[in-house]
Short mmCIF file of C-alpha atoms and ligand atoms in Angstrom, two decimals:
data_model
loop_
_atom_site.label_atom_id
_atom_site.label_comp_id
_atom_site.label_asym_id
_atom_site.label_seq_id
_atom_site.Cartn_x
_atom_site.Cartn_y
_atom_site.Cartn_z
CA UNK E 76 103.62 117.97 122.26
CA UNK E 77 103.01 118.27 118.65
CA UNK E 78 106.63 118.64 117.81
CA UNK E 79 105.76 121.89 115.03
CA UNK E 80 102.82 120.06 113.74
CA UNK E 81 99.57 120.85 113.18
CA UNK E 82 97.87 117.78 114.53
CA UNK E 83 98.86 114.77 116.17
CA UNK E 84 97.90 112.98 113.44
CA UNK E 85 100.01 114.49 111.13
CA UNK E 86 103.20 113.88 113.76
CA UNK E 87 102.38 109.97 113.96
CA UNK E 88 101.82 109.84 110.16
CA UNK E 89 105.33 111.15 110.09
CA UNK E 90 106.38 108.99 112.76
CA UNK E 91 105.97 105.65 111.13
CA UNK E 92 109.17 105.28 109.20
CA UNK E 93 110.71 105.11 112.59
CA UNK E 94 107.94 103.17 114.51
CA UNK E 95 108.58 100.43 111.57
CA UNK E 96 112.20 100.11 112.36
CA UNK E 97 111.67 99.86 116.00
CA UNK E 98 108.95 96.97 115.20
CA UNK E 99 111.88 95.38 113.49
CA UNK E 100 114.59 95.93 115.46
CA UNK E 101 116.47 92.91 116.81
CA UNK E 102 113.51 90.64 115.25
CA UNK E 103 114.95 90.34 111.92
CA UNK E 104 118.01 87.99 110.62
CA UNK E 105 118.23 89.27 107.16
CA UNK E 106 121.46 87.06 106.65
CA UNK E 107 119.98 84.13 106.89
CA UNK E 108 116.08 85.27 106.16
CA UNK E 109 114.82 84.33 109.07
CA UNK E 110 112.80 86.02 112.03
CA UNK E 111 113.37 85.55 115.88
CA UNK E 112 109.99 85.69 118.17
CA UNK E 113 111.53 83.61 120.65
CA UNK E 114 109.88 85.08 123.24
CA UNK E 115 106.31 83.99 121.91
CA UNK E 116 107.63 80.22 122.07
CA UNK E 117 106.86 77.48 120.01
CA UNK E 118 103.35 78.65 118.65
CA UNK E 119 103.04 76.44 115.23
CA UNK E 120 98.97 76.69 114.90
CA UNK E 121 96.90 74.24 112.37
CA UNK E 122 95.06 77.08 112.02
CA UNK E 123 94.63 81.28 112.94
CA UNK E 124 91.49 83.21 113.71
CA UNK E 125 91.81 87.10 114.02
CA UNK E 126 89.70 89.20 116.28
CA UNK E 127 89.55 92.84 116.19
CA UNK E 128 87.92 95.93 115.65
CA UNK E 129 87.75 99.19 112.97
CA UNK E 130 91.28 100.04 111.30
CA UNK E 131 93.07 96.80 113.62
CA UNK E 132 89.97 94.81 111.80
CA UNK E 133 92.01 95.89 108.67
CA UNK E 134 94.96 94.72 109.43
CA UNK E 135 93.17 91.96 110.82
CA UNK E 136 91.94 91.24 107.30
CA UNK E 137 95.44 91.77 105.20
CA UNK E 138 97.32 89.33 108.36
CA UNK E 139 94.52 86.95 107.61
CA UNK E 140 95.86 87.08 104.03
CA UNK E 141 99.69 86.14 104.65
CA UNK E 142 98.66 83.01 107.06
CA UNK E 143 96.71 81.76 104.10
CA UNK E 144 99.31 81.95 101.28
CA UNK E 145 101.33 80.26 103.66
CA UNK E 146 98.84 77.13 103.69
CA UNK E 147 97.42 78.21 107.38
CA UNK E 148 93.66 78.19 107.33
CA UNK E 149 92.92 81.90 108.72
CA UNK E 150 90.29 83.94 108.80
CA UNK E 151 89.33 87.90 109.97
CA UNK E 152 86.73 88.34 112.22
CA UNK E 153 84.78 91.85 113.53
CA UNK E 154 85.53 91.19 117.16
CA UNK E 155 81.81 92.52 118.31
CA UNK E 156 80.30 89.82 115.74
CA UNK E 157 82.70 86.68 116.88
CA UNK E 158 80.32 85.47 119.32
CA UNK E 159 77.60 85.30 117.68
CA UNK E 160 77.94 82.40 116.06
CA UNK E 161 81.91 81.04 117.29
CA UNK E 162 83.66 79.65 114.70
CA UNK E 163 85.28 75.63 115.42
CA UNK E 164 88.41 76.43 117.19
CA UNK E 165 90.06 73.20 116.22
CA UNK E 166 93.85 74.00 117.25
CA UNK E 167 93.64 77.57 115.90
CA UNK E 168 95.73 79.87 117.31
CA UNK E 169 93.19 83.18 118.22
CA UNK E 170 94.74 86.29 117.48
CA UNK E 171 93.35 89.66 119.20
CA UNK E 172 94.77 92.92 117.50
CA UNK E 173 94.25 96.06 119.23
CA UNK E 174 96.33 98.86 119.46
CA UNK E 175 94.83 99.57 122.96
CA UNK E 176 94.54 96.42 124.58
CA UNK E 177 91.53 97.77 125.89
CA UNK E 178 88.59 97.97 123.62
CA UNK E 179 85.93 96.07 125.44
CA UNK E 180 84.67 93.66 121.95
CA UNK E 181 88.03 92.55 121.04
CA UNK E 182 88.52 91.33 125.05
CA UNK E 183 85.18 89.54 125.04
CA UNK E 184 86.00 87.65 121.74
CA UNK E 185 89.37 86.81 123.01
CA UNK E 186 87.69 85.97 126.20
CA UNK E 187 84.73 83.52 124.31
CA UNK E 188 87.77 81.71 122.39
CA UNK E 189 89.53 80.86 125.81
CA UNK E 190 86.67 79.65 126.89
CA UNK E 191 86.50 77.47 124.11
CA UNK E 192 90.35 76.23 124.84
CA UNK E 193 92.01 78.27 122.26
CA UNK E 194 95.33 79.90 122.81
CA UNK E 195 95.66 83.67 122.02
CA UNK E 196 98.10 85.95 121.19
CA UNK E 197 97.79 89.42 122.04
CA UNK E 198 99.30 91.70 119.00
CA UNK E 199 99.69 95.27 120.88
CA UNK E 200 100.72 98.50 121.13
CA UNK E 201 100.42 99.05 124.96
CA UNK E 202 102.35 96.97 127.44
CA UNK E 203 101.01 95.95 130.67
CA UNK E 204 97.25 96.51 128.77
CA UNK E 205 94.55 94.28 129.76
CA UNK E 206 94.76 92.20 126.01
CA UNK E 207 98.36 91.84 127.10
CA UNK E 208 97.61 90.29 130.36
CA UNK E 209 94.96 87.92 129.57
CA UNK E 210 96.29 86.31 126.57
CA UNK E 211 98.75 83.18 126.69
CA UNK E 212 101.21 85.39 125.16
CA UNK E 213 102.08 89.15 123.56
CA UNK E 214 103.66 90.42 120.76
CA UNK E 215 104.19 94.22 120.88
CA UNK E 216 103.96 96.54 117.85
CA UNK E 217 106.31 99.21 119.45
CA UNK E 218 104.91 101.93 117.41
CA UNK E 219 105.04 104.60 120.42
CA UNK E 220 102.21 106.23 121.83
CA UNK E 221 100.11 107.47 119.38
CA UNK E 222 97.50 110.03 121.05
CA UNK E 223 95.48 111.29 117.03
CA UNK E 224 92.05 109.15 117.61
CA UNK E 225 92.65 108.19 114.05
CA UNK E 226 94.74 105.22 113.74
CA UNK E 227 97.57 105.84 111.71
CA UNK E 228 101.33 104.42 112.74
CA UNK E 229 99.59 101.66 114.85
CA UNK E 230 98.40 99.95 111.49
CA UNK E 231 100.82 100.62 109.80
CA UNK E 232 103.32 99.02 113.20
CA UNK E 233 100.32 95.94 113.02
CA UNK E 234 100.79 95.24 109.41
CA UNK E 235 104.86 95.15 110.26
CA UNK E 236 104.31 92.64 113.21
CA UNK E 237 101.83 90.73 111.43
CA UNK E 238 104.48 90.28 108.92
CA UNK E 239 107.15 89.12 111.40
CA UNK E 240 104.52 86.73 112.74
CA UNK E 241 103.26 85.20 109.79
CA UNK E 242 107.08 84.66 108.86
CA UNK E 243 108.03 83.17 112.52
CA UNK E 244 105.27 80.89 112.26
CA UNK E 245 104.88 79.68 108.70
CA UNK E 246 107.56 78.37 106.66
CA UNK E 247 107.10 79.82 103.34
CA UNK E 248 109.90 80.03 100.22
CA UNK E 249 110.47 83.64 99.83
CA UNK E 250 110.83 84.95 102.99
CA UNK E 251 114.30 86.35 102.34
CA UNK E 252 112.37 88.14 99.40
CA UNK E 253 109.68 89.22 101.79
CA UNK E 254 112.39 90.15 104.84
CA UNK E 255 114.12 92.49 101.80
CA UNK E 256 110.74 93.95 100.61
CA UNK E 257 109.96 94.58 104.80
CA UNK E 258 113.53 96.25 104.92
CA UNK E 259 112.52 98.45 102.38
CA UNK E 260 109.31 99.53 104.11
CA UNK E 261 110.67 102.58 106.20
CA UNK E 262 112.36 104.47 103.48
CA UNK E 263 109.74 103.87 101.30
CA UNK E 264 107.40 105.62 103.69
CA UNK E 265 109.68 108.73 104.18
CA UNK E 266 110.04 108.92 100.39
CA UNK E 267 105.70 109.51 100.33
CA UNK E 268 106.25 111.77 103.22
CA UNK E 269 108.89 113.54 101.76
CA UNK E 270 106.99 113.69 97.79
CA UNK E 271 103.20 113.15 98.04
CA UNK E 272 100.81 114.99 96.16
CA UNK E 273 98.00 114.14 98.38
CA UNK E 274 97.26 118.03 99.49
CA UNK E 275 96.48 118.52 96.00
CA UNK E 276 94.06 115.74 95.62
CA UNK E 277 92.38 116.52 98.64
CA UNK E 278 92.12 120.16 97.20
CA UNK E 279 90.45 118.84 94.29
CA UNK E 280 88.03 116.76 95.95
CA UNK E 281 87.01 118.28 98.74
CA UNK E 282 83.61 119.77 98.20
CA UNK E 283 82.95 116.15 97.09
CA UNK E 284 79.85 114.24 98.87
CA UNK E 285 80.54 110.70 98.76
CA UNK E 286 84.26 109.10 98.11
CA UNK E 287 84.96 105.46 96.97
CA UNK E 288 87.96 103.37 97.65
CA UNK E 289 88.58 100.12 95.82
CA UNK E 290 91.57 97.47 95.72
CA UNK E 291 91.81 93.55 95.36
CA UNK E 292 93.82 91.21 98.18
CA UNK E 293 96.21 92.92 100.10
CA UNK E 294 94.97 96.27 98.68
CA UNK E 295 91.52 95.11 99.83
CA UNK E 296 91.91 96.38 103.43
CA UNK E 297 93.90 99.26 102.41
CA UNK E 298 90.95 100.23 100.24
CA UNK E 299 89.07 99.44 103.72
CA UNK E 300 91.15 101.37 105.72
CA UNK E 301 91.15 104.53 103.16
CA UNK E 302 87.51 104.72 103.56
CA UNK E 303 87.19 105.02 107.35
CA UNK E 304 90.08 107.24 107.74
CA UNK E 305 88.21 109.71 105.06
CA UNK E 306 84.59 108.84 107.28
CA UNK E 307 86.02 109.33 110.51
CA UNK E 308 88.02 112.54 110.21
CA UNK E 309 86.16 114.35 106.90
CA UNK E 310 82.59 113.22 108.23
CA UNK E 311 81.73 112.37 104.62
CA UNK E 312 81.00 109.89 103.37
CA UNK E 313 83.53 107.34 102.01
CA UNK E 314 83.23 103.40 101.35
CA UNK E 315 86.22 100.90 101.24
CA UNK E 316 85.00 97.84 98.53
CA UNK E 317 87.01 95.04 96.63
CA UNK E 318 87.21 95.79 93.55
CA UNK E 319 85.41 93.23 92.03
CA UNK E 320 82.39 93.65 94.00
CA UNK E 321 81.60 97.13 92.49
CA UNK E 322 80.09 95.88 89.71
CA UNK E 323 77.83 93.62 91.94
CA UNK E 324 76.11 97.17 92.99
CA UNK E 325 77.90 99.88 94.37
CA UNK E 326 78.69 100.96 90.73
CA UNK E 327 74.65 101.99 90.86
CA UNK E 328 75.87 104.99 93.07
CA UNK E 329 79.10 105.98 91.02
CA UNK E 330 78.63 109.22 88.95
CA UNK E 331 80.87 112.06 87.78
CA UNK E 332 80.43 113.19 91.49
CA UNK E 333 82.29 110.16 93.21
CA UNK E 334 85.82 110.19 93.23
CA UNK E 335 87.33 106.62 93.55
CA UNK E 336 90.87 105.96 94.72
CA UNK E 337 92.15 102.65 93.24
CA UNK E 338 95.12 100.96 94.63
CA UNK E 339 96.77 99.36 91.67
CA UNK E 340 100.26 97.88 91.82
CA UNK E 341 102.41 95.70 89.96
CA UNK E 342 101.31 94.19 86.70
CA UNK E 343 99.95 90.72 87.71
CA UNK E 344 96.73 89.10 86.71
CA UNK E 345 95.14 90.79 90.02
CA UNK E 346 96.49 94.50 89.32
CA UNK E 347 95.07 93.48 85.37
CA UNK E 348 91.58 92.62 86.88
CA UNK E 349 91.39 96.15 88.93
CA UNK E 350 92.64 97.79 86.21
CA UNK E 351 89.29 96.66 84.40
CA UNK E 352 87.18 97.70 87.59
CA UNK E 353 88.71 101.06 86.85
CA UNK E 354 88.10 101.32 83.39
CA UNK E 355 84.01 100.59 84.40
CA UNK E 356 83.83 103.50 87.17
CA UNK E 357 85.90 105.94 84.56
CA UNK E 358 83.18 104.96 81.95
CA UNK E 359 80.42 106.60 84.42
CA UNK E 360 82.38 109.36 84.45
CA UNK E 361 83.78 109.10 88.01
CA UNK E 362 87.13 111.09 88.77
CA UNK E 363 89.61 108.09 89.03
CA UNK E 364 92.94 108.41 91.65
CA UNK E 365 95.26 105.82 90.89
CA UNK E 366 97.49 104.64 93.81
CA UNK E 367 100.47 103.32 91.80
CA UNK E 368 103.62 102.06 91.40
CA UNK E 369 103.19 102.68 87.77
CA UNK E 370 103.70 99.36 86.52
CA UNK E 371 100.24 98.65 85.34
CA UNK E 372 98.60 101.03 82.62
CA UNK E 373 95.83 101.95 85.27
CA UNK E 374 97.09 105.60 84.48
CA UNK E 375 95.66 105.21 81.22
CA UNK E 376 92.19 105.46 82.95
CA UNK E 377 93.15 107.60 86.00
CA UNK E 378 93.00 111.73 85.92
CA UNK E 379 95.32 112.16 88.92
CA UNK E 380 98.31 109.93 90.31
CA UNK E 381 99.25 109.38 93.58
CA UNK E 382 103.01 107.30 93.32
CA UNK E 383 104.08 104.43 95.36
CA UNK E 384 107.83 103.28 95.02
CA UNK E 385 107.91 99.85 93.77
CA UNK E 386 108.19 97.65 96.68
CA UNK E 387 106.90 93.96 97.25
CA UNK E 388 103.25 93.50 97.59
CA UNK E 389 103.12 93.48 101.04
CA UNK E 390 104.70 97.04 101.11
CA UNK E 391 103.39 98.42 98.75
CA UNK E 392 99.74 98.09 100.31
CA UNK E 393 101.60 100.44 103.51
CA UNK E 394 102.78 102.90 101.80
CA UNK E 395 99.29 103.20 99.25
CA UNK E 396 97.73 103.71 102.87
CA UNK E 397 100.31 106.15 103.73
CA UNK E 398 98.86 108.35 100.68
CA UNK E 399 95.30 107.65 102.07
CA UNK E 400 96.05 108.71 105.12
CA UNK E 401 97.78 112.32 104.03
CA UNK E 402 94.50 112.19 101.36
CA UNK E 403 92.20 112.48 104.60
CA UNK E 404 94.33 114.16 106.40
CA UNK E 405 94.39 117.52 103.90
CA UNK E 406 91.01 116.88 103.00
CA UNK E 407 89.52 117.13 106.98
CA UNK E 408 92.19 119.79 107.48
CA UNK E 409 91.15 122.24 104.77
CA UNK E 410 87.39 121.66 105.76
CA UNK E 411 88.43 122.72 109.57
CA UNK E 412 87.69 119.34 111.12
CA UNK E 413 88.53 118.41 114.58
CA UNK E 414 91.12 115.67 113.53
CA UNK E 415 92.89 114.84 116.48
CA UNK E 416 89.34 114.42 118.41
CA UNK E 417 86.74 113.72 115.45
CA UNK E 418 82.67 114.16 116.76
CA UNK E 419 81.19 110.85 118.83
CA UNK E 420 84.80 108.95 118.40
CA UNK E 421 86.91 107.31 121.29
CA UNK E 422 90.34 106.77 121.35
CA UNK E 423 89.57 103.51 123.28
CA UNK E 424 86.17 101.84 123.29
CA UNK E 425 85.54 100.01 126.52
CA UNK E 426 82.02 99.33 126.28
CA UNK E 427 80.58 96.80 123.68
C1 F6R S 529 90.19 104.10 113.59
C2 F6R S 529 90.15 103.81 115.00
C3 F6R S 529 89.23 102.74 115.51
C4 F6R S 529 90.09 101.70 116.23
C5 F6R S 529 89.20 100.62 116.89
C6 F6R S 529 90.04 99.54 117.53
O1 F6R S 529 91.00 105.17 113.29
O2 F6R S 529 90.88 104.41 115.74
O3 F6R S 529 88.51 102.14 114.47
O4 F6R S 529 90.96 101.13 115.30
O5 F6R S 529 88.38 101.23 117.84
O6 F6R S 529 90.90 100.07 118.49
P1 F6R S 529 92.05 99.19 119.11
O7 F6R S 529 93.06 98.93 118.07
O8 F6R S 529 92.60 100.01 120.25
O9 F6R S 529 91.42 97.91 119.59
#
C-alpha cells in the first residue's frame, strides 16, 4: 500500500534516503576509499557507451560524465536511436540502464552491441529481468519496487550505482572525497524531505503554461530530468536545456510567463557561467527558482529559493532533483492529475 500517502510517488520520493543506503550497503570501504563490485569481475573497459531510455537516459547522461573525468572515453546514447548509426565499439564496455530490465529499445541496443562483440553490463532495478539475463553481467540498484510510473528513487538508486561503478572501474584521486560526499547522500535527502519549500513554489507557478529547467554538467541531466518529471505528471509543458544553450534560442520563448528553475551550486567557474545564464532569463523578466547550495550569488538574480545542503558535486545534483521532483509532484497534485498513472504513459515500454 501507500503507507499514509497520497500517491505512490510521493512514498518512493520518501523512500530514497533508504533505497541509497541499501545501494551502498556492503559495496563501500570508506576506510580505505575504495569500492568492492567483485561480483562484476575484472571489467577495466578502454572505453563505456550507455544505452537507455527517458529519466535512465538521464542518468545515462550524468554516468557518462564521471567515466570521462576519469579519462574513460564515454558517451550517452537514447537507446531507440543507437542503431541507427552504431557507434565503433572498440573495447567499450556497453552499459544498458533500465530500471525495468524490460523496455523493449534499451534490449535491442544492448542486443545490436553484442552483436557487434561488446560486453554489457546490465545496471538494474529488477532481478531475474530480461536486461539482467542477457547481459555478460548485472549490477543491481536495489532501490525496491517502485510501482509511481514516474521515475523517482530508481534514478536517484542509478545515479548511486553509477557512482560505485565509475569508482570500481576507474582509478581516480579523490575517491575517498567522492566515497565521503556519497556517504553524505542519504541524510542529505531526508534533510529536503524533511525542509523543502517546493509546495510553495508549485503554488506559485501553477497556472503557469510552459516551465524551463536549466543547469551545466552534472546539473545538465538534472535540469533534464526536472523537465520530464514536470511534462509527464503536470501535462504542461516543461523543457530541460544546458544552460549555455539558452542563449543559442530557447531564450526567444522566455517571457515574464516562464518560470525557469536553475540548478546552481558551488562557486566554481561552471556555477559562475550559469549564474550569467540566469542573469539573461531574469533580464526578460522570467520568474527565476534557484536550486542552491547558496554558495554562488545566483540568489541575487533569483525571486524564490529552493536549498540544497552543501554536498560534493555529485550529490548535490540528487538532492537538486529531489526538489524537482516534490516541485512536480505539488504542482500535478494541486491541478488533480493522475500521478501515479499519468495519460498515454507505461510503467514499462516493451514495444519499440
Ligand atoms: C520517466 C519514466 C520513463 C522511463 C523509461 C525507461 O519517469 O518512467 O521515462 O524512465 O521508460 O524505463 P526503464 O528504466 O524501465 O528502462
Amino acid at each position: 500500500g501507500k503507507s499514509g500517502y497520497d500517491h505512490f510517488m510521493l512514498k518512493e520520493i520518501h523512500e530514497q534516503p533508504r533505497a541509497l543506503r541499501q545501494c551502498f550497503r556492503g559495496r563501500v570501504d570508506e576506510l580505505s576509499g575504495t569500492v568492492d563490485l567483485a561480483d562484476l569481475g575484472d571489467l577495466s573497459p578502454r572505453g563505456v557507451q550507455l544505452v537507455a531510455c527517458g529519466t535512465s537516459y538521464h542518468a545515462a547522461v550524468y554516468a557518462a560524465q564521471l567515466f570521462q573525468q576519469a579519462g574513460i572515453p564515454a558517451q550517452a546514447f537514447l537507446a531507440s536511436e543507437y542503431a541507427t548509426s552504431p557507434p565503433p565499439i572498440g573495447d567499450a564496455l556497453v552499459i544498458g540502464v533500465t530500471q525495468s530490465g524490460e523496455t523493449a529499445d534499451t534490449l535491442s541496443a544492448l542486443r545490436e552491441a553484442r552483436k557487434r562483440g561488446a560486453r554489457t553490463l546490465a545496471v538494474t532495478n529488477t532481478v531475474g529481468s530480461t536486461v539482467a539475463r542477457e547481459c555478460d553481467h548485472a549490477m543491481y540498484i536495489r532501490a525496491g519496487p517502485e510501482i509511481g510510473v514516474a521515475a523517482t528513487k530508481t534514478f536517484s538508486s542509478q545515479i548511486a550505482a553509477l557512482n560505485l561503478l565509475a569508482l570500481a572501474i576507474t582509478s581516480v584521486g579523490d575517491a575517498r572525497e567522492v566515497i565521503s560526499g556519497l556517504r553524505d547522500l542519504p541524510g542529505a535527502v531526508q534533510e529536503i524531505l524533511d525542509t523543502s519549500t517546493a509546495q510553495e513554489i508549485a503554488e506559485t507557478y501553477r497556472d503557469a503554461e510552459s516551465y524551463f529547467f536549466i543547469g551545466r554538467g552534472l546539473h545538465y541531466p538534472v535540469a533534464l530530468e526536472g523537465a520530464l518529471k514536470m511534462k509527464e505528471i503536470t501535462y504542461k509543458h516543461a523543457e530541460g536545456f544546458a544552460a549555455g544553450e539558452l542563449k543559442h534560442g530557447p531564450l526567444a520563448l522566455v517571457t515574464s510567463d516562464t518560470p525557469v528553475f536553475a540548478v546552481v551550486t558551488g562557486d566554481d567557474e561552471m556555477a559562475t557561467k550559469t549564474v550569467g545564464n540566469v542573469k539573461e532569463v531574469e533580464a526578460r523578466d522570467a520568474p527565476v527558482v534557484a536550486v542552491t547550495d547558496g554558495a554562488s550569488d545566483v540568489e541575487r538574480y533569483a525571486d524564490h529559493v529552493l536549498e540544497v545542503p552543501d554536498t560534493h558535486r555529485r550529490v548535490a545534483a540528487v538532492v537538486a532533483n529531489v526538489q524537482l521532483q516534490l516541485v512536480a509532484y505539488h504542482t500535478a497534485d494541486m491541478l488533480g492529475r493522475s500521478i501515479d498513472k499519468p495519460r498515454n504513459l507505461a510503467k514499462s515500454v516493451t514495444v519499440e
